[in-house]
Amino acid sequence: MNRKKSEAISATKYYKNFFLLFSVILIMLLFFEIALRLAYPLYSNYNTEMWRYAKEIKALSSNPLIAHEHKPNAVSFLYGTEIKTNSIGWRDYGYDVTTDKYRIMILGDSITLGWGVDFNYTFPKILERLLRENNPNIEVINTGVGNYNSEMEVNSFLEKGSRYNPDMVVLAYYINYAEITHKNPNAIVYLLQKSYTYSFFSDKVINLKINLFKQNQFKNFYSALYEKDFEGRIHAKKAIDLLAEYAKKNNIPLYIVIIPEMHSFDPYPFQEVTDFVMQAASKNNIAAIDLLPYFKGNEPRTLWVSPEDAHPNAFGQIIIAKGIYQNIFKENPIFASNT
Amino acid sequence: MSKNKSLLGELWDFMMIRKAWWLAPIIIMLVLVGLLIIFGQSSALSPFIYALF
């Protein structure tokens, strides 16, 4: 009888302790979440701001080949600048497609979007101003979405962009376009989008891997994307083929512009990536323009948005715009006339 | 408790004697966050990696 009684007491004690431990963990996480929300400006950085970008501007797409897209008419102040989307979900003006204008559509990722750069200093807008000096009837449309690869860009263009009747398409290719398209389950994304604790820890884990374990540093990370038979590389090539086929079928001029990786211009460690894109373009009879020569002579970090973030700043965006202008438009009489 | 014990040692003794196990997750979390803040600082060698999508 006594034994049974003492067993019951020890079981009650066990449950009591377990409940206490569970409550402490829960209360602690709650306090941690509140503290992180209050102290956000003190620790925000590139990773946490990219998380906030996903939380406030992006939404999951119903098309698994696009994975995610911008919400229409969204606005947020991110990484030192305002990012505002139009009714289509692009960081651009609202366009009236019924007007008779020459529309150049730029497909790209966070570089095209102008991450960390004011709207007027994104390269599509700089290019638009350059072209409008000679011809005010030109529109350069920025369809860039952060974390897009070429598969997502091309599928987003076919689903959305092509409806706006572009007269020319420019694919602004960056080295990470061979990444695999990830599809996250909705419920998990919903939770992760809300949690500052997740944002804080994921940032630290990403940096820990780079700093301590030397994993995911830009050289090995990007080189791995272009290993023979890597799925993302195959998808990137297929996406270029698909876009070229569409352009040919609809008689739309298509150009690929290769934006160099921003850590080292001379020597440039990713020439094989440039060659890969050049070959993919050449097989489809598309002109591909390598912008690396325009960046050479500059110290890479002077063109970064911040010391931790290699996205091109306003100077970098100007170089991209000028490179595109000189290669595609400068000698072309259509863009020099006032018609 | 001995006079020369470190803060962590004293904390450990306190937990053992008072059976205050509920303090363990708080201490573990504080140590973990401290280590992460020290070793998880942003790096210029980072590629474009996204925490969510």
Coordinates of C-alpha atoms in Angstrom, one line a residue:
Chain A
M1 CA 0.0 0.0 0.0
N2 CA 2.8 2.4 1.0
R3 CA 4.8 1.4 -2.1
K4 CA 1.8 2.3 -4.3
K5 CA 1.4 5.6 -2.5
S6 CA 5.0 6.5 -3.0
E7 CA 4.9 5.5 -6.6
A8 CA 1.8 7.8 -7.1
I9 CA 3.6 10.6 -5.4
S10 CA 6.7 10.2 -7.5
A11 CA 4.6 10.1 -10.7
T12 CA 2.8 13.3 -9.7
K13 CA 6.2 14.9 -9.0
Y14 CA 7.4 13.7 -12.4
Y15 CA 4.4 15.3 -14.2
K16 CA 4.7 18.4 -12.1
N17 CA 8.4 18.8 -13.0
F18 CA 7.7 18.1 -16.7
F19 CA 4.9 20.7 -16.7
L20 CA 7.2 23.2 -15.0
L21 CA 10.0 22.6 -17.5
F22 CA 7.6 22.9 -20.4
S23 CA 6.1 26.1 -19.0
V24 CA 9.5 27.6 -18.5
I25 CA 10.5 26.8 -22.1
L26 CA 7.3 28.3 -23.4
I27 CA 7.5 31.5 -21.3
M28 CA 11.2 31.9 -22.2
L29 CA 10.4 31.6 -26.0
L30 CA 7.6 34.1 -25.6
F31 CA 9.9 36.5 -23.8
F32 CA 12.6 35.9 -26.4
E33 CA 10.2 36.6 -29.3
I34 CA 9.0 39.8 -27.6
A35 CA 12.5 41.0 -26.9
L36 CA 13.6 40.3 -30.5
R37 CA 10.6 42.3 -31.8
L38 CA 11.4 45.3 -29.6
A39 CA 15.2 45.2 -30.2
Y40 CA 14.9 44.4 -34.0
P41 CA 16.7 47.6 -35.2
L42 CA 19.7 46.7 -33.0
Y43 CA 20.4 43.4 -34.7
S44 CA 18.8 43.6 -38.1
N45 CA 21.1 42.6 -41.0
Y46 CA 21.0 41.3 -44.5
N47 CA 19.5 37.9 -43.6
T48 CA 16.9 39.2 -41.2
E49 CA 15.9 42.0 -43.7
M50 CA 15.6 39.3 -46.5
W51 CA 13.3 37.4 -44.1
R52 CA 11.2 40.6 -43.6
Y53 CA 11.1 41.1 -47.3
A54 CA 9.6 37.6 -47.7
K55 CA 7.2 38.4 -44.9
E56 CA 6.0 41.8 -46.0
I57 CA 6.3 41.8 -49.8
K58 CA 6.2 38.2 -51.0
A59 CA 3.6 35.5 -51.1
L60 CA 3.6 31.9 -52.2
S61 CA 2.6 31.3 -55.8
S62 CA -0.1 28.8 -56.8
N63 CA 2.3 27.8 -59.7
P64 CA 5.0 25.5 -58.3
L65 CA 7.4 26.5 -61.1
I66 CA 7.2 30.1 -59.8
A67 CA 7.1 29.2 -56.1
H68 CA 6.7 32.7 -54.8
E69 CA 5.9 36.2 -56.1
H70 CA 5.4 39.7 -55.0
K71 CA 2.1 40.8 -53.5
P72 CA 0.4 43.5 -55.5
N73 CA 0.4 47.0 -54.0
A74 CA 2.7 46.1 -51.1
V75 CA 5.1 48.6 -49.4
S76 CA 7.8 48.2 -46.9
F77 CA 11.0 49.9 -45.8
L78 CA 13.7 47.3 -46.3
Y79 CA 17.5 47.5 -45.9
G80 CA 17.5 51.3 -46.0
T81 CA 15.1 51.9 -48.8
E82 CA 11.4 51.7 -49.7
I83 CA 10.2 48.8 -51.7
K84 CA 6.8 49.4 -53.2
T85 CA 5.0 47.1 -55.7
N86 CA 2.4 48.1 -58.3
S87 CA -0.9 46.4 -58.9
I88 CA 0.9 43.6 -60.8
G89 CA 3.5 43.0 -58.1
W90 CA 6.5 44.6 -59.7
R91 CA 8.7 47.3 -58.2
D92 CA 7.7 49.8 -60.8
Y93 CA 5.1 52.4 -61.9
G94 CA 1.6 51.3 -62.7
Y95 CA 1.5 50.8 -66.5
D96 CA -1.2 51.5 -68.9
V97 CA -0.8 48.7 -71.5
T98 CA -3.3 50.3 -73.9
T99 CA -0.9 53.2 -74.6
D100 CA 1.3 52.8 -77.7
K101 CA 4.8 52.6 -76.2
Y102 CA 7.9 50.6 -76.8
R103 CA 8.1 48.2 -73.7
I104 CA 11.4 46.7 -72.7
M105 CA 10.8 44.0 -70.0
I106 CA 13.7 43.2 -67.7
L107 CA 13.5 39.7 -66.1
G108 CA 15.7 39.3 -63.0
D109 CA 16.1 38.7 -59.3
S110 CA 17.0 41.0 -56.3
I111 CA 19.7 42.8 -58.3
T112 CA 17.1 43.8 -61.0
L113 CA 14.6 44.6 -58.2
G114 CA 17.3 46.9 -56.7
W115 CA 17.7 45.4 -53.3
G116 CA 19.1 48.2 -51.0
V117 CA 18.9 50.8 -53.7
D118 CA 16.4 53.7 -54.1
F119 CA 13.8 53.1 -56.9
N120 CA 15.3 55.8 -59.2
Y121 CA 18.7 54.1 -59.0
T122 CA 17.6 50.7 -60.0
F123 CA 19.2 49.8 -63.4
P124 CA 15.9 49.5 -65.3
K125 CA 15.0 53.0 -64.3
I126 CA 18.5 54.4 -65.1
L127 CA 18.2 52.7 -68.5
E128 CA 14.8 54.1 -69.0
R129 CA 16.0 57.7 -68.4
L130 CA 18.9 57.1 -70.8
L131 CA 16.6 55.9 -73.5
R132 CA 14.0 58.6 -72.9
E133 CA 16.6 61.3 -73.7
N134 CA 16.2 60.3 -77.3
N135 CA 12.8 58.7 -77.3
P136 CA 10.2 59.5 -74.7
N137 CA 7.9 56.6 -75.8
I138 CA 10.1 53.9 -74.2
E139 CA 9.2 52.1 -71.0
V140 CA 11.6 49.8 -69.2
I141 CA 9.7 47.5 -66.9
N142 CA 11.3 46.0 -63.9
T143 CA 9.9 42.5 -63.1
G144 CA 12.7 41.5 -60.7
V145 CA 11.8 39.4 -57.7
G146 CA 14.3 38.5 -55.0
N147 CA 15.5 34.9 -54.9
Y148 CA 14.2 34.1 -58.4
N149 CA 16.2 31.7 -60.5
S150 CA 15.9 31.6 -64.3
E151 CA 13.2 28.9 -64.1
M152 CA 11.0 31.1 -61.9
E153 CA 11.7 34.2 -64.0
V154 CA 10.8 32.6 -67.2
N155 CA 7.7 30.9 -65.9
S156 CA 6.6 34.2 -64.2
F157 CA 7.1 36.0 -67.5
L158 CA 5.1 33.4 -69.4
E159 CA 2.3 33.5 -66.9
K160 CA 2.3 37.2 -66.1
G161 CA 4.8 39.4 -68.0
S162 CA 3.8 38.2 -71.5
R163 CA 0.3 39.6 -71.0
Y164 CA 1.7 43.1 -71.0
N165 CA 2.9 42.8 -74.6
P166 CA 6.6 43.5 -74.3
D167 CA 8.4 44.7 -77.5
M168 CA 11.8 43.5 -76.1
V169 CA 12.8 41.2 -73.3
V170 CA 16.1 41.3 -71.4
L171 CA 17.1 38.5 -69.1
A172 CA 19.5 39.9 -66.5
Y173 CA 21.4 36.7 -65.6
Y174 CA 23.1 36.3 -62.2
I175 CA 25.3 33.4 -61.1
N176 CA 22.7 32.0 -58.6
Y177 CA 20.1 31.4 -61.4
A178 CA 21.0 27.7 -61.3
E179 CA 19.7 27.3 -57.8
I180 CA 16.9 24.7 -57.4
T181 CA 13.3 26.1 -57.0
H182 CA 12.2 25.3 -53.5
K183 CA 8.6 24.8 -52.6
N184 CA 7.8 25.3 -49.0
P185 CA 4.6 23.8 -47.4
N186 CA 2.1 26.6 -46.6
A187 CA 1.6 26.0 -42.9
I188 CA 5.3 25.9 -42.1
V189 CA 5.9 29.1 -44.1
Y190 CA 3.0 30.8 -42.3
L191 CA 4.6 30.1 -39.0
L192 CA 8.2 31.0 -40.1
Q193 CA 7.0 34.2 -41.6
K194 CA 5.6 35.3 -38.2
S195 CA 8.5 34.3 -36.0
Y196 CA 11.3 36.8 -35.2
T197 CA 12.9 33.9 -33.2
Y198 CA 13.1 31.9 -36.4
S199 CA 14.6 34.8 -38.3
F200 CA 17.2 35.4 -35.5
F201 CA 18.3 31.8 -35.3
S202 CA 18.3 31.1 -39.1
D203 CA 20.5 34.2 -39.6
K204 CA 23.0 32.9 -36.9
V205 CA 23.0 29.4 -38.3
I206 CA 23.7 30.7 -41.9
N207 CA 26.6 32.8 -40.6
L208 CA 27.9 30.1 -38.3
K209 CA 28.1 27.7 -41.2
I210 CA 30.1 30.3 -43.2
N211 CA 32.3 31.5 -40.4
L212 CA 33.1 28.3 -38.4
F213 CA 32.5 25.4 -40.8
K214 CA 33.6 27.2 -44.0
Q215 CA 30.4 25.9 -45.6
N216 CA 28.3 27.9 -48.1
Q217 CA 31.0 30.5 -48.8
F218 CA 30.3 32.2 -52.1
K219 CA 33.0 30.4 -54.1
N220 CA 32.1 26.8 -53.3
F221 CA 28.4 27.6 -53.1
Y222 CA 28.2 29.1 -56.6
S223 CA 30.7 26.6 -58.1
A224 CA 28.5 23.7 -56.9
L225 CA 25.5 25.1 -58.8
Y226 CA 27.4 24.6 -62.2
E227 CA 28.7 21.1 -61.6
K228 CA 27.9 18.8 -64.5
D229 CA 24.5 17.2 -64.2
F230 CA 23.5 19.4 -61.3
E231 CA 19.7 19.7 -61.5
G232 CA 19.6 23.5 -61.2
R233 CA 22.0 24.0 -64.0
I234 CA 19.9 21.8 -66.3
H235 CA 16.8 23.8 -65.3
A236 CA 18.6 27.1 -65.9
K237 CA 19.5 25.9 -69.5
K238 CA 15.9 24.7 -70.1
A239 CA 14.5 28.0 -68.9
I240 CA 16.7 29.9 -71.4
D241 CA 15.6 27.5 -74.2
L242 CA 11.9 28.1 -73.2
L243 CA 12.3 31.9 -73.2
A244 CA 14.1 31.8 -76.6
E245 CA 11.3 29.7 -78.1
Y246 CA 8.7 32.1 -76.9
A247 CA 10.6 35.1 -78.2
K248 CA 11.1 33.5 -81.6
K249 CA 7.5 32.4 -81.9
N250 CA 6.3 35.9 -81.0
N251 CA 9.0 37.7 -82.9
I252 CA 10.3 39.6 -79.8
P253 CA 14.0 40.6 -79.6
L254 CA 15.6 38.8 -76.6
Y255 CA 18.9 39.6 -75.0
I256 CA 20.7 38.0 -72.1
V257 CA 22.8 40.2 -69.9
I258 CA 25.3 38.5 -67.6
I259 CA 25.9 40.4 -64.4
P260 CA 29.2 39.4 -62.8
E261 CA 29.4 37.9 -59.3
M262 CA 30.4 40.8 -57.1
H263 CA 33.3 39.5 -55.0
S264 CA 36.2 39.7 -57.4
F265 CA 36.4 41.1 -60.9
D266 CA 40.0 40.6 -61.7
P267 CA 40.8 37.8 -61.6
Y268 CA 37.2 36.7 -62.1
P269 CA 36.6 33.2 -60.5
F270 CA 33.5 32.2 -62.4
Q271 CA 34.4 32.5 -66.1
E272 CA 33.0 29.0 -66.7
V273 CA 29.5 30.3 -65.6
T274 CA 29.8 33.1 -68.2
D275 CA 30.8 30.5 -70.8
F276 CA 27.8 28.3 -69.8
V277 CA 25.4 31.2 -70.4
M278 CA 27.1 32.3 -73.6
Q279 CA 26.8 28.7 -75.0
A280 CA 23.1 28.5 -73.9
A281 CA 22.4 31.8 -75.6
S282 CA 24.4 31.0 -78.8
K283 CA 22.5 27.6 -79.2
N284 CA 19.3 29.6 -79.3
N285 CA 20.7 32.4 -81.5
I286 CA 20.3 35.0 -78.7
A287 CA 22.8 37.8 -78.1
A288 CA 24.4 37.5 -74.7
I289 CA 26.3 40.4 -73.2
D290 CA 28.9 40.0 -70.5
L291 CA 29.0 43.0 -68.3
L292 CA 32.3 42.0 -66.5
P293 CA 34.5 44.4 -68.6
Y294 CA 32.4 47.3 -67.4
F295 CA 33.0 46.3 -63.7
K296 CA 36.8 45.7 -64.1
G297 CA 38.9 48.4 -62.6
N298 CA 36.5 48.9 -59.7
E299 CA 37.2 47.6 -56.2
P300 CA 34.2 45.2 -55.8
R301 CA 33.3 46.3 -52.2
T302 CA 32.9 49.9 -53.3
L303 CA 30.0 48.7 -55.4
W304 CA 28.3 46.8 -52.6
V305 CA 25.1 47.8 -50.9
S306 CA 26.8 47.3 -47.5
P307 CA 30.0 45.6 -46.2
E308 CA 28.0 42.4 -45.6
D309 CA 25.9 42.4 -48.8
A310 CA 27.3 42.1 -52.3
H311 CA 24.2 43.4 -54.1
P312 CA 25.2 46.2 -56.4
N313 CA 24.7 49.7 -54.9
A314 CA 23.6 52.7 -57.0
F315 CA 27.1 52.9 -58.6
G316 CA 26.9 49.2 -59.5
Q317 CA 23.4 49.8 -60.9
I318 CA 24.7 52.6 -63.1
I319 CA 27.4 50.4 -64.5
I320 CA 24.8 47.7 -65.4
A321 CA 22.5 50.3 -67.0
K322 CA 25.4 51.8 -69.1
G323 CA 26.6 48.4 -70.1
I324 CA 23.2 47.4 -71.4
Y325 CA 22.7 50.8 -73.1
Q326 CA 26.0 50.7 -74.9
N327 CA 25.6 47.1 -76.1
I328 CA 22.0 47.0 -77.1
F329 CA 20.8 50.5 -77.7
K330 CA 23.5 53.0 -78.5
E331 CA 24.1 52.1 -82.1
N332 CA 20.5 51.1 -82.8
P333 CA 18.7 53.8 -84.8
I334 CA 15.3 52.9 -83.4
F335 CA 16.3 54.1 -80.0
A336 CA 18.1 57.2 -81.2
S337 CA 15.2 58.6 -83.2
N338 CA 12.2 60.5 -81.9
T339 CA 9.7 58.2 -83.5
Chain B
M1 CA 29.9 26.5 -1.5
S2 CA 33.6 27.1 -2.0
K3 CA 34.8 30.6 -2.3
N4 CA 36.7 30.0 -5.5
K5 CA 33.8 28.7 -7.6
S6 CA 33.0 30.4 -10.8
L7 CA 29.6 31.9 -11.5
L8 CA 28.6 28.9 -13.5
G9 CA 29.8 26.6 -10.8
E10 CA 27.8 28.4 -8.2
L11 CA 24.8 28.4 -10.4
W12 CA 25.2 24.6 -10.9
D13 CA 25.4 24.1 -7.1
F14 CA 22.4 26.2 -6.6
M15 CA 20.4 24.1 -9.1
M16 CA 21.6 20.9 -7.5
I17 CA 20.8 21.9 -3.9
R18 CA 17.5 23.7 -4.5
K19 CA 16.5 21.2 -7.3
A20 CA 15.8 24.2 -9.5
W21 CA 15.9 22.4 -12.8
W22 CA 13.5 24.8 -14.4
L23 CA 16.5 27.2 -14.5
A24 CA 18.4 24.9 -16.9
P25 CA 16.6 25.9 -20.2
I26 CA 17.0 29.6 -19.4
I27 CA 20.8 29.1 -18.8
I28 CA 21.2 26.9 -21.8
M29 CA 19.3 29.4 -24.0
L30 CA 21.4 32.4 -22.7
V31 CA 24.7 30.6 -23.3
L32 CA 23.5 29.4 -26.8
V33 CA 22.4 32.9 -27.8
G34 CA 25.7 34.4 -26.5
L35 CA 27.7 31.9 -28.5
L36 CA 25.6 32.5 -31.6
I37 CA 26.0 36.3 -31.3
I38 CA 29.8 35.9 -31.1
F39 CA 30.3 33.3 -33.8
G40 CA 27.3 34.0 -36.0
Q41 CA 28.2 37.5 -37.2
S42 CA 27.6 38.5 -40.8
S43 CA 30.3 37.5 -43.3
A44 CA 31.4 39.2 -46.5
L45 CA 32.0 35.8 -47.9
S46 CA 28.3 35.0 -47.9
P47 CA 26.5 34.2 -51.2
F48 CA 22.9 35.3 -51.6
I49 CA 21.2 32.9 -49.2
Y50 CA 17.6 33.4 -48.2
A51 CA 16.2 32.5 -44.7
L52 CA 12.6 31.9 -46.0
F53 CA 11.9 32.2 -49.7

